[in-house]
């Protein structure tokens, strides 16, 4: 890598850019303009120079144009020379490094700050215009935003990739090498955060007025390292050198309260007083759209307390920890994404995170609404100007927090506030897993957020009244079922009015029972006589069926003698279990819309997860199949394939209109296209081979099939099924001669990636197992390049941007009915990868679009899962001999001395926590390995495989996040695109 070492001193400024002369064009302005915006209630745009001698020569580009049009946005295309001057300027005047050199890290920061200048101009102009026209906005609240690197994405969206590459070449650097210096922002974990980031990209690209809200984690989730013991976690250091993309807004901060108590004032209003007070401070990150000036905002909250909270007396007395305690308590809220919640302290910290996100964001949204409304604020218009989307259950506290602000602060009645809340907030469900449908301990929440618990209790009471009113009291069995499934407060006392209904029923039943017993006693003799006669008449016929019938009768008599507990007893809280707040139920009750994220998932949401709610409010429920941005996930991460697509479709419009990808179907059998397609894939594989060598030390062949499974490590995603299949493959290879192996198996590089949550023991065992299997196979000279197993450590967006374009087979093999959607499956398909998977999540729709013959399907269907688990519980499941063979092979110590008894034991037995193969690995194993044989057969025919690859890209057009966002905007948020004037 060539570098240019130069020191930027006062004597050399003239060599970089002529600051003494007034800029004669907008492009010159780009070269000297640093990024220091300020917030103004009248105009948000202000980008001033840090150099005092520049004040008289640097002008606001929008102000300069105001004579022609006060709403226009300055438009210019900087060239490589002006960009190089801008980069040099930032190396001197916004330094994050010492002035001695200009190495790659410094070049990255200066380049990013140069790009940020351009973004700030568009960014401020966007919101200045939104403020002026008072447009309705959508606000997307998420605990995760998995952004990935921003540099290449930003200059790509600005259509400046070429000029920036040339500018850096002039400065002795390569754009790709400089871009690698950027750490991935550690603001997310998996699909939830990546989806949120794709949505922001699409919102900006499609010119929708919107804003993202999240938390600014200091360390994020964790950095994953792989050692001989498996996964180990260390703190992520993404902010260690600073973040050139963010701007701290010290003038935008809001108070957030915890603990304390609720009192009633003389005016009858509730007041939340006392407790612990912190401050949430805004950090803003610009999100540029593609081929548009629209640049929206991701606002991240950081937490602190005022300097007055520092106990100077304690510090001087040597009690240093005590002195800084308040600061630590505030700052740790934004230290780590998903802190471990095994302890009470961990649970409190998580709940603080969720409330901080909701409270600060809503205060900010309301402040903006009031400012735009001017002197006369009409709160009935709030839902007409604001749409709040809760990404999963983490932001559920938006509902009671909005109610609290409207009632306690703005003085509304309960009815008014509830109407506004229900018309403003919407909820996206991302899971059917019971453990992921959050339930918070009532006592803990009451301690931390006492006012919110009061509000939730009232919502729950009104919900009970609604259920009783809608269901009626004729069928109390049905009413009991609905109440127990739908209540927000679980294991909690029912109101006296409800208990009275069931007590009356029991009193009535007792009277009826006494009456029946009297009649029965009077007629006992007659009944006995009839029974005796019947028995004598039937004595001559005594078949096996009669014996079974008699046995059944005896059982029924026995069951009748069992005293059923009274219903009123069943409805009482179990003192051995805690009362909990069911956050998902609160989302459904308080939200205007509830959506799943794939067709099959949305049906499960309606028919199983929230069936009773669906029966009550069917119009609330929608489907919004996920999507991914084609900019980052084809255009920028796979430039070779992008050029091929543009060439053969005749346009690059597919980047904005993915339906044009379907044009590729016409050329799927064209040999020239297939040759170009294979060449692009191989070049991408060469990049991954280098990555694997760098990250793991393993050497892999680019001529082997690249078989990839990268996602969060979880039992339901079944990385265990994948590695068990690999073990079976390896064992069979070892039993064959070299010639037999070569004839039977296609060479494969099996690549895994993903993080196991730090306290998820079973998931960490799976990571250890994968790495042990890899270590054995990869060092087996007899097998050679026929099979390699690689676990890529610390999987993130940047790694995905290399792996996905190189993939040929991708595994999406979750237990059917358990994956809400998945988004990586869409990215792989877009990049011409063939999928092997179950009919789960978005796999169902991908298979429909790309064609059944271009998708490798195996495994049980979602509607079969419950019966299969029941079959297992009854001891009727018979495992496939091949599966038993693999388990025995693992237990033999073939992959090292580690004891895999617990891991293999989870696949055995018929019941019990952590046993009985809940995720049906053994059930689907035979189907899976047979399907893998079909994969080998197809891959041998490279013409057929390439055709399948092309048709996967062609059929992926539906899975653009642009399509998803248009559906959200139309069906849930009711917002429309707003294009900035003067573009």
PDB file of C-alpha atoms in Angstrom, residues 23 36 42 62 153 265 300 362 420 431 499 507 568 579 592 613 763 770 787 796 821 854:
ATOM      1  CA  UNK A  23     -14.003  30.636  -3.371  1.00  0.00           C
ATOM      2  CA  UNK A  36     -19.689  22.221  12.536  1.00  0.00           C
ATOM      3  CA  UNK A  42     -35.696  28.940  12.757  1.00  0.00           C
ATOM      4  CA  UNK A  62     -28.374  27.678   0.772  1.00  0.00           C
ATOM      5  CA  UNK A 153     -21.976   3.484   1.611  1.00  0.00           C
ATOM      6  CA  UNK A 265     -51.456  16.889  44.038  1.00  0.00           C
ATOM      7  CA  UNK A 300     -28.614   8.029  19.464  1.00  0.00           C
ATOM      8  CA  UNK A 362     -40.793  10.743  22.989  1.00  0.00           C
ATOM      9  CA  UNK A 420     -53.893   9.739  20.840  1.00  0.00           C
ATOM     10  CA  UNK A 431     -40.515 -13.647  17.101  1.00  0.00           C
ATOM     11  CA  UNK A 499     -64.141 -12.782  40.397  1.00  0.00           C
ATOM     12  CA  UNK A 507     -72.533 -21.188  43.866  1.00  0.00           C
ATOM     13  CA  UNK A 568     -62.019 -18.942  41.286  1.00  0.00           C
ATOM     14  CA  UNK A 579     -46.431 -11.314  38.812  1.00  0.00           C
ATOM     15  CA  UNK A 592     -52.769   0.947  16.122  1.00  0.00           C
ATOM     16  CA  UNK A 613     -56.410 -10.507  20.068  1.00  0.00           C
ATOM     17  CA  UNK A 763     -25.062 -21.935  22.047  1.00  0.00           C
ATOM     18  CA  UNK A 770     -17.858 -26.363  15.317  1.00  0.00           C
ATOM     19  CA  UNK A 787     -13.691 -30.726   3.072  1.00  0.00           C
ATOM     20  CA  UNK A 796     -20.264  -8.429  11.560  1.00  0.00           C
ATOM     21  CA  UNK A 821     -38.429 -13.956   8.611  1.00  0.00           C
ATOM     22  CA  UNK A 854     -33.803 -23.389  -7.543  1.00  0.00           C
TER      23      UNK A 854
END
